[in-house]
PDB file of C-alpha atoms in Angstrom:
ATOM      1  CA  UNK A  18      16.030 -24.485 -11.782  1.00 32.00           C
ATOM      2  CA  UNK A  19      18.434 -26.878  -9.517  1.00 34.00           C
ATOM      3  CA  UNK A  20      17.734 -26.681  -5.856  1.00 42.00           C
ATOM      4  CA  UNK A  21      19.582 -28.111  -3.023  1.00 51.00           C
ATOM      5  CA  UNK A  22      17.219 -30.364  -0.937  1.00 49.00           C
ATOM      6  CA  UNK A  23      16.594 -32.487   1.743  1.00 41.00           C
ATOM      7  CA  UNK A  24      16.304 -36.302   2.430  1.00 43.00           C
ATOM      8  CA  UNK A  25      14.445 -36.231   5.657  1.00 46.00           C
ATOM      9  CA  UNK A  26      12.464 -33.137   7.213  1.00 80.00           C
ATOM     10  CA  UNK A  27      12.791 -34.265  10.702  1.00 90.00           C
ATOM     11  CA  UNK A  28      14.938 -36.491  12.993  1.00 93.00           C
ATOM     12  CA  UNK A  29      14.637 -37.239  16.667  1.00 95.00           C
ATOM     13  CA  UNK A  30      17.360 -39.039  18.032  1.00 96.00           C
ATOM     14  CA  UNK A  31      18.264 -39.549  21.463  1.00 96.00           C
ATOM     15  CA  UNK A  32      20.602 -37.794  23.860  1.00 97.00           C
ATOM     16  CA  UNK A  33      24.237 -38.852  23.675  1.00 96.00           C
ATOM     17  CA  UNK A  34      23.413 -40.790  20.105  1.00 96.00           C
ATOM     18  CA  UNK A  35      25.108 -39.297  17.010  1.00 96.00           C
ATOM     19  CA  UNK A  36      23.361 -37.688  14.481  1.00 96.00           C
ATOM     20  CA  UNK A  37      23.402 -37.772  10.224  1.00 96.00           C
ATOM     21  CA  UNK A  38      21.441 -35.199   8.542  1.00 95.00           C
ATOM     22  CA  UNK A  39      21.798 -34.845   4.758  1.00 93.00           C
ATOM     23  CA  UNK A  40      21.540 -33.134   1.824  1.00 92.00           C
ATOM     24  CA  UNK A  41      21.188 -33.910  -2.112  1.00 90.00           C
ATOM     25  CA  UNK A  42      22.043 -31.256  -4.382  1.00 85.00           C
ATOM     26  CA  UNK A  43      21.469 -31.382  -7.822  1.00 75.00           C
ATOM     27  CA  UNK A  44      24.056 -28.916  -9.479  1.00 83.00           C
ATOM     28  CA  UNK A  45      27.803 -30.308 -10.468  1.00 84.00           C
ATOM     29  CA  UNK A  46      29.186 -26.584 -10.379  1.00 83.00           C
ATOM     30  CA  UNK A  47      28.793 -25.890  -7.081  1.00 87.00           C
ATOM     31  CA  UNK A  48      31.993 -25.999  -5.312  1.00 87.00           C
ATOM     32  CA  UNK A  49      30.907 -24.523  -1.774  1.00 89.00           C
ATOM     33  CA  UNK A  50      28.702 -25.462   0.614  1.00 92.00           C
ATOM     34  CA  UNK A  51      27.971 -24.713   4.207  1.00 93.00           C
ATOM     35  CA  UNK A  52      25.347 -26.350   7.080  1.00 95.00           C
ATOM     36  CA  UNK A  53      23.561 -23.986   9.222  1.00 95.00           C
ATOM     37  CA  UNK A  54      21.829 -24.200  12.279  1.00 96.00           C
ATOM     38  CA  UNK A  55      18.758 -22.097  12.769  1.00 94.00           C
ATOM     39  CA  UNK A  56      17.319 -22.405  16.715  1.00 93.00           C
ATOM     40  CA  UNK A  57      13.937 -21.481  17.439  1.00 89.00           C
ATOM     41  CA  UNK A  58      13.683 -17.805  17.305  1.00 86.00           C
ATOM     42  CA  UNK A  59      16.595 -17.292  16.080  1.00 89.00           C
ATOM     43  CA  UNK A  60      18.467 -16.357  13.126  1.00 92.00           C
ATOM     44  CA  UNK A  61      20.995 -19.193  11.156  1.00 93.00           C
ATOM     45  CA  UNK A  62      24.252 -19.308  12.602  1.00 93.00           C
ATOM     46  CA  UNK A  63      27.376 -20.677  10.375  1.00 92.00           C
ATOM     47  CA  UNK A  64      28.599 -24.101  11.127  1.00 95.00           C
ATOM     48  CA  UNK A  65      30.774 -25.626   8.660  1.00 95.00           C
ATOM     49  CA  UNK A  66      31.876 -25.118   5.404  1.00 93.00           C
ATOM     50  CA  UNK A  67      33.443 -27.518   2.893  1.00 94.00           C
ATOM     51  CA  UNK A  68      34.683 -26.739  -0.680  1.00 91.00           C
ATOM     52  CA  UNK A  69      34.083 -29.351  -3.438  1.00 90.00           C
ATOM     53  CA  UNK A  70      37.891 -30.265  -3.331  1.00 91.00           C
ATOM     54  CA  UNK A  71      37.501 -32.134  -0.162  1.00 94.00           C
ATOM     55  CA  UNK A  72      35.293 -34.945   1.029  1.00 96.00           C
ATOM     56  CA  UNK A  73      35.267 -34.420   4.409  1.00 97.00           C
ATOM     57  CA  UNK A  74      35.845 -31.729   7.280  1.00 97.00           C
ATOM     58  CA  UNK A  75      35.932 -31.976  11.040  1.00 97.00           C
ATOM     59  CA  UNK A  76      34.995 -29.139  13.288  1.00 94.00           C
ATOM     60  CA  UNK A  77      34.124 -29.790  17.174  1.00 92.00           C
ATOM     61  CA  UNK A  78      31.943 -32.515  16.912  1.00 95.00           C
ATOM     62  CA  UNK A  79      30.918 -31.648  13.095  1.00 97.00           C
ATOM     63  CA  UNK A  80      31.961 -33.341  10.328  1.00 98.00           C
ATOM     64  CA  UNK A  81      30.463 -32.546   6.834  1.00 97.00           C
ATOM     65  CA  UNK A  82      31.112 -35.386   4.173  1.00 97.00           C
ATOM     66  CA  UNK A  83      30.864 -34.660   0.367  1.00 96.00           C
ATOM     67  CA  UNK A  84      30.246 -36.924  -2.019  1.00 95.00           C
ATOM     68  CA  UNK A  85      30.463 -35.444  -5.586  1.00 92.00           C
ATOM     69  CA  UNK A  86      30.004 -38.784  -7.554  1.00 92.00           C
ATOM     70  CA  UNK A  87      25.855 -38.914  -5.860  1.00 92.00           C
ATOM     71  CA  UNK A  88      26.275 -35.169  -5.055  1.00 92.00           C
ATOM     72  CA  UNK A  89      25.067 -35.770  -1.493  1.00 93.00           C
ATOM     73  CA  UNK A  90      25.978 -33.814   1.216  1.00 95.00           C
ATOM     74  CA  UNK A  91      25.961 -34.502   5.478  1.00 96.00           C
ATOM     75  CA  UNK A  92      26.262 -33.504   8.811  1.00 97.00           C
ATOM     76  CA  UNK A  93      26.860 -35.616  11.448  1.00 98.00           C
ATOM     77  CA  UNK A  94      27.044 -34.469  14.864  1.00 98.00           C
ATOM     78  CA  UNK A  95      29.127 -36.611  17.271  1.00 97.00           C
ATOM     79  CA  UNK A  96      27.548 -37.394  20.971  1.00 97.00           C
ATOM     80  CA  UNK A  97      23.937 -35.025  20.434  1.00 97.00           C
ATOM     81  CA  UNK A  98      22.905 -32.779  23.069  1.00 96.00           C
ATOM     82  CA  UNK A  99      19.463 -30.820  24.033  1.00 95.00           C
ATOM     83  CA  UNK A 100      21.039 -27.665  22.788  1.00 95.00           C
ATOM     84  CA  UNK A 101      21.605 -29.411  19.154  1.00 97.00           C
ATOM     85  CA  UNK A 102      17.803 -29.308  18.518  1.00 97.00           C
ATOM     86  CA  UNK A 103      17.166 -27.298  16.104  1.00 96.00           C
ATOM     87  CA  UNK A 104      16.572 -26.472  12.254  1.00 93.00           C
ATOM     88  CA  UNK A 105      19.802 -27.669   9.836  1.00 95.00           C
ATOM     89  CA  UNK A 106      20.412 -26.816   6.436  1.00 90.00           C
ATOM     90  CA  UNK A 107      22.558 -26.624   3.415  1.00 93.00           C
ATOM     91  CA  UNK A 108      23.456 -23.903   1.152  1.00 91.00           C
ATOM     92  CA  UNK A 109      25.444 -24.485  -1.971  1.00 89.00           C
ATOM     93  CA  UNK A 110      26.998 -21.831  -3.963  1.00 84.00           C
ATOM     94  CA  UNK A 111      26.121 -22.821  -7.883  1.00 73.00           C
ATOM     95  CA  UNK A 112      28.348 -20.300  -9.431  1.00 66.00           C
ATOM     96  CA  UNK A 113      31.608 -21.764  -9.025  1.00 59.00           C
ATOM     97  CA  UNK A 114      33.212 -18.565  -8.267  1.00 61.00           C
ATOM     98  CA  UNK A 115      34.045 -17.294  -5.301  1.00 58.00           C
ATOM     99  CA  UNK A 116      31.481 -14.233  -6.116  1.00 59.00           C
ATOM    100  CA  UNK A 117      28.575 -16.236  -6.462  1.00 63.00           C
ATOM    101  CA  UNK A 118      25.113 -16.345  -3.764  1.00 74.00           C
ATOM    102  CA  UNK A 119      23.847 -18.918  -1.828  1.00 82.00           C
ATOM    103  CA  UNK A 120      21.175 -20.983  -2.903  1.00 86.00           C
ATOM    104  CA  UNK A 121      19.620 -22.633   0.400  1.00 88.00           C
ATOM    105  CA  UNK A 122      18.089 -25.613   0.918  1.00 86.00           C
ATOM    106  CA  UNK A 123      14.266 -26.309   3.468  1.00 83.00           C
ATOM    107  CA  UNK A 124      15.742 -27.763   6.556  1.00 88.00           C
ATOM    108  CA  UNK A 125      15.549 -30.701   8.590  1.00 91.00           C
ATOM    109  CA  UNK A 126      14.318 -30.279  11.864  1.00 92.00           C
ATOM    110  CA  UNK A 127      16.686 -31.902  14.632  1.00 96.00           C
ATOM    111  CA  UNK A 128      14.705 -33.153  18.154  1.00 96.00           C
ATOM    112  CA  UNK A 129      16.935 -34.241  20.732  1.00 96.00           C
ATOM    113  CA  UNK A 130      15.322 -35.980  23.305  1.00 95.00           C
ATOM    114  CA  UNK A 131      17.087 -35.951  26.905  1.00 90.00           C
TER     115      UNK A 131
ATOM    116  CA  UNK B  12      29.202  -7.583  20.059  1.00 80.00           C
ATOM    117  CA  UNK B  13      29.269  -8.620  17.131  1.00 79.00           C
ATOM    118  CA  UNK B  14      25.927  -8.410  15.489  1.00 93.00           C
ATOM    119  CA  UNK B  15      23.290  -7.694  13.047  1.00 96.00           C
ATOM    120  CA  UNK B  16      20.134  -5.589  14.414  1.00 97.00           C
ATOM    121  CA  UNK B  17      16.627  -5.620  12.548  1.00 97.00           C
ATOM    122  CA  UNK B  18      13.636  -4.061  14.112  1.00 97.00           C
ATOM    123  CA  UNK B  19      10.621  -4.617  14.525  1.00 97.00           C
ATOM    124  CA  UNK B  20      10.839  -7.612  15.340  1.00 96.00           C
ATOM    125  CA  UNK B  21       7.016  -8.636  15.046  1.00 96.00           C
ATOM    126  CA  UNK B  22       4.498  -6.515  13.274  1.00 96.00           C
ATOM    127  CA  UNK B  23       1.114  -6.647  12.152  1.00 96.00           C
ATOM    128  CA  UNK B  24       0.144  -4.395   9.499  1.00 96.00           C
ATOM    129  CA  UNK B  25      -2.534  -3.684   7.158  1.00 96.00           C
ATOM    130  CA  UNK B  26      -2.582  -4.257   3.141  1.00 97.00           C
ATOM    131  CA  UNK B  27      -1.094  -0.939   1.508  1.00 97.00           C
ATOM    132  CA  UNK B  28       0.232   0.571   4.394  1.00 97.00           C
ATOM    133  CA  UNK B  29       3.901   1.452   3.727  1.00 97.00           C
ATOM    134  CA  UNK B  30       5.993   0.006   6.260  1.00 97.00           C
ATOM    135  CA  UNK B  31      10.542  -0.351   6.675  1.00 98.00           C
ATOM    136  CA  UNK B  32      12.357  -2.970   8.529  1.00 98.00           C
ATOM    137  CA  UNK B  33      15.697  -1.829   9.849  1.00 98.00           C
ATOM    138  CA  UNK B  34      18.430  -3.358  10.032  1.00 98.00           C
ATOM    139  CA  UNK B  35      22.006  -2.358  11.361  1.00 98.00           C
ATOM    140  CA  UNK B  36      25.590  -4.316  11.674  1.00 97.00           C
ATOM    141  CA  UNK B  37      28.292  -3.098  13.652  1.00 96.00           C
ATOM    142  CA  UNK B  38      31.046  -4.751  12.110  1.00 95.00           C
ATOM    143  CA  UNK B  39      31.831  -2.929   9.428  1.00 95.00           C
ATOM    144  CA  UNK B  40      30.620  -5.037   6.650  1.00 95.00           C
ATOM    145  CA  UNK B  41      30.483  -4.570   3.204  1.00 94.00           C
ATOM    146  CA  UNK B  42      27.765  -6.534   2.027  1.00 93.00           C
ATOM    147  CA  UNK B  43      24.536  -6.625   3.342  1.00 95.00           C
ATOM    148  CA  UNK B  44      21.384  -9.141   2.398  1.00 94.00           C
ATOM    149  CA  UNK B  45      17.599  -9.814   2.972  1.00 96.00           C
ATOM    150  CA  UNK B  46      16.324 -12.601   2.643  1.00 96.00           C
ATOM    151  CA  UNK B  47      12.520 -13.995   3.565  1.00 96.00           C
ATOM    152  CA  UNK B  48      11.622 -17.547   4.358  1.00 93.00           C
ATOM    153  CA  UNK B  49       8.433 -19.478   4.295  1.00 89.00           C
ATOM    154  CA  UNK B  50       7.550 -23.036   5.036  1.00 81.00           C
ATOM    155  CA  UNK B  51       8.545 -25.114   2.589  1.00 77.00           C
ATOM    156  CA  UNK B  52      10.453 -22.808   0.601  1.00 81.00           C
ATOM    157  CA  UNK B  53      13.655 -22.174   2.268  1.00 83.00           C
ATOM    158  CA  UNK B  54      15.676 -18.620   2.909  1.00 90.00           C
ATOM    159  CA  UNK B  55      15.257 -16.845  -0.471  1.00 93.00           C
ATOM    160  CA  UNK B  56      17.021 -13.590  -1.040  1.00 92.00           C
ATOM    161  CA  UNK B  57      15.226 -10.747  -1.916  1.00 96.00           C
ATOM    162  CA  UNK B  58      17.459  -7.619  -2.406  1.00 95.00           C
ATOM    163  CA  UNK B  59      21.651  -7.222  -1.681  1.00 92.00           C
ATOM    164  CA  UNK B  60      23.947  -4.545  -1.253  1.00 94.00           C
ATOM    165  CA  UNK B  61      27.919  -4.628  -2.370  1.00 91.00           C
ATOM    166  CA  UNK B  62      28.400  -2.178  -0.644  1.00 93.00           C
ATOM    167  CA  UNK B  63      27.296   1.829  -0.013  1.00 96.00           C
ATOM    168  CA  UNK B  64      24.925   2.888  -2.407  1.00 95.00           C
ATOM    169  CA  UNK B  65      25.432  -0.290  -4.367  1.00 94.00           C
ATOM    170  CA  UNK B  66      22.003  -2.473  -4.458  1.00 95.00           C
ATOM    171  CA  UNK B  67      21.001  -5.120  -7.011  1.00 92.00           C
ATOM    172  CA  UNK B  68      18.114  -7.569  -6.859  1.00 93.00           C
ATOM    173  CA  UNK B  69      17.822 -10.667  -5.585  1.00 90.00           C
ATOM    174  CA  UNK B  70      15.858 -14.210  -6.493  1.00 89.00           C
ATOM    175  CA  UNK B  71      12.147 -12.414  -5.107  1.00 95.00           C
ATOM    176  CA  UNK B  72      12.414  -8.600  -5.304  1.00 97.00           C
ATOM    177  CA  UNK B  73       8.858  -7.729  -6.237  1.00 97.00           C
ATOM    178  CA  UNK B  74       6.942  -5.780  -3.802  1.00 97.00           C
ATOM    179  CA  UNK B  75      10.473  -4.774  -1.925  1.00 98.00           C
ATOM    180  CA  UNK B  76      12.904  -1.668  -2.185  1.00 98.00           C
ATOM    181  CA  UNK B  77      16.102  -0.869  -0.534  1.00 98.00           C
ATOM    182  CA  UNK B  78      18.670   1.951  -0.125  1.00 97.00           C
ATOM    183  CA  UNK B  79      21.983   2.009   0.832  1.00 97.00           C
ATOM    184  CA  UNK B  80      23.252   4.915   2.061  1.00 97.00           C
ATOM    185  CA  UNK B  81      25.854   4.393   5.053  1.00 97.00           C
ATOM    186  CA  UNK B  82      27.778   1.546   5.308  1.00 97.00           C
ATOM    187  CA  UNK B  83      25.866   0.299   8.570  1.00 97.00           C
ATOM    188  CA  UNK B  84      22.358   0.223   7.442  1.00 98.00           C
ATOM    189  CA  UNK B  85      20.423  -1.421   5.024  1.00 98.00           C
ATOM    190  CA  UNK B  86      16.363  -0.922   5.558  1.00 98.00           C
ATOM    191  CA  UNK B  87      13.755  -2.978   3.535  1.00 98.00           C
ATOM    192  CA  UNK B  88      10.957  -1.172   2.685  1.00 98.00           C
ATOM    193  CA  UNK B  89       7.458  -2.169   1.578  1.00 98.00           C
ATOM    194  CA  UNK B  90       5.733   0.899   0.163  1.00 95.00           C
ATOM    195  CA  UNK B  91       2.357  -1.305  -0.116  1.00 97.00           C
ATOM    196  CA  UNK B  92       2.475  -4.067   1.504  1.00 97.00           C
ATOM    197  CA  UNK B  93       0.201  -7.226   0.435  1.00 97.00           C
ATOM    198  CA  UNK B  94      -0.931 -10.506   2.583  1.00 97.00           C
ATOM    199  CA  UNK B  95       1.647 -12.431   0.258  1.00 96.00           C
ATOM    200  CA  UNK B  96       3.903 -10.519   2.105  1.00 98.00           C
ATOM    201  CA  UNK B  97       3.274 -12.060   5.137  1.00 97.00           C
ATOM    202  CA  UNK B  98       6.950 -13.828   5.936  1.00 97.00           C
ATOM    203  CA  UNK B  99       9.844 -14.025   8.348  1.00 96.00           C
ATOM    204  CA  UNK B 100      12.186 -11.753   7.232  1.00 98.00           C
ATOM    205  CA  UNK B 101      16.101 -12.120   7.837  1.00 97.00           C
ATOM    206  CA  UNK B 102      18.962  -9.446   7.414  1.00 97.00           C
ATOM    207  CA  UNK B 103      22.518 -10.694   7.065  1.00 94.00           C
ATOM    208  CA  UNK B 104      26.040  -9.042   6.347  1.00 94.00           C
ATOM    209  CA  UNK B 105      29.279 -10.400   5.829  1.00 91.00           C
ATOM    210  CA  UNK B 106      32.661  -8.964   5.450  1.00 90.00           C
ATOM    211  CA  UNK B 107      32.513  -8.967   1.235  1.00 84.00           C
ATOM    212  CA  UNK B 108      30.260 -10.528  -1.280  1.00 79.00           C
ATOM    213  CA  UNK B 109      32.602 -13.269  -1.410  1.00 77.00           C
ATOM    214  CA  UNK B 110      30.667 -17.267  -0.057  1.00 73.00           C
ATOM    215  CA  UNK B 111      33.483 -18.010   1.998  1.00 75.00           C
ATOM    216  CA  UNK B 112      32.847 -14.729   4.183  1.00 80.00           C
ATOM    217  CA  UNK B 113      30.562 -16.096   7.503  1.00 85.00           C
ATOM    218  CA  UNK B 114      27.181 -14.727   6.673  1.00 89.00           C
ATOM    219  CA  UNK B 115      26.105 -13.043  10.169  1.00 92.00           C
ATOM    220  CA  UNK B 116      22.164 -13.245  10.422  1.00 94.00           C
ATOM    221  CA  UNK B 117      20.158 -10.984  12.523  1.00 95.00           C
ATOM    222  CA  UNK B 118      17.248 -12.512  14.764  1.00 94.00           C
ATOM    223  CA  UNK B 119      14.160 -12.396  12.072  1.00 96.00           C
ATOM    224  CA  UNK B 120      10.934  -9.847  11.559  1.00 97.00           C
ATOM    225  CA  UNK B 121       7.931 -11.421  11.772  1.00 96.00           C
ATOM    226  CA  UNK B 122       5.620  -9.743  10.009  1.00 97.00           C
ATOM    227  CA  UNK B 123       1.845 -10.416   9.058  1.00 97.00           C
ATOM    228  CA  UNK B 124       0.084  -8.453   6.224  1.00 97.00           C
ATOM    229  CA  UNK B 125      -3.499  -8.533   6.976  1.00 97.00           C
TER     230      UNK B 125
END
């Protein structure tokens, strides 16, 4: 069946440096998806949603960017801190309803070094 | 505080030994999820509930049951458990069964089937 996936499993960037993690999905009818962040330990925590009607959505220092014609998805965090390290990933919703489940994606693990 | 509970939180356990995961929300969600991740495979969901006394399988059920019966909780129950078992195991809840409804997740049960 379609999956979402990833493009890179890990990425260490720097403190301060801005950060581009993506995501390639494979099925046209999804029209949701979301990026979650997933600290060691810990369960995911919601951080940004974007339907397929948009390209792009800003949250604080977020932005998800959609690109329908590749079907590629990212998340770029603006000015990376320590606490950003962590596990990010995608979940798309396939079903093109609004009653549909998630279908999520392996992670890519986020090191920021101070 | 918003939040979902699960408990135990680590277990080890022995092949056939029946075992249940809790798991509680006090927010007075409707739907309720499990889901179990492994390396390389991503979150995949195993059972969800609609709502009270409402269950219906998810993308990995075998080996798993669930009830429903208040609004609150949603255990997961392995009546024999097997070493293929061994996983971290997630509970989430959000408001409805609807995607754009934040999925809260609870902390994880690590559990090893020896």
């Amino acid at each position: 069946g379609e999956s979402v996936g990833l493009h890179l499993p890990t990425l260490s960037v720097q403190e301060g440096d801005n950060s581009i993690i993506n995501c390639a999905y494979s099925n046209s009818a999804s029209d949701y998806f979301i990026w979650y962040k997933q600290e060691s330990g810990k369960g995911p925590q919601f951080i940004i949603d974007i339907r397929s009607n948009m390209d792009k959505r800003q949250g604080q220092r977020v932005t998800v960017l959609l690109n329908k014609t590749v079907k590629h998805l990212s998340l770029q965090i603006a000015a990376t801190q320590p606490g950003d390290s962590a596990v990010y990933f995608c979940a798309e919703n396939m079903s093109g309803t609004s009653y549909g489940k998630l279908t999520f994606g392996q992670g890519t693990i986020l090191t920021v070094h101070p | 505080e918003a939040q979902v509970t699960q408990n135990p939180r680590y277990l080890i356990t022995v092949t056939g030994k029946k075992l249940t995961v809790t798991c509680s929300q006090n927010m007075n969600h409707e739907y309720m999820s499990w889901y179990r991740q492994d390396p390389g495979l991503g979150l995949r969901q195993i059972y969800y509930s609609m709502n009270v006394e409402v269950t219906d399988k998810g993308d990995v059920p075998e080996g798993y049951k669930v009830s429903r019966k208040e609004k609150r909780n949603f255990p997961l129950i392995l009546e024999s458990p097997s070493p293929n078992q061994t996983s971290l195991y997630f509970c989430a809840s959000s408001l409805r069964y609807k995607v754009e409804n934040t999925i809260y997740f609870g902390e994880g049960s690590w559990l090893t089937v020896v």
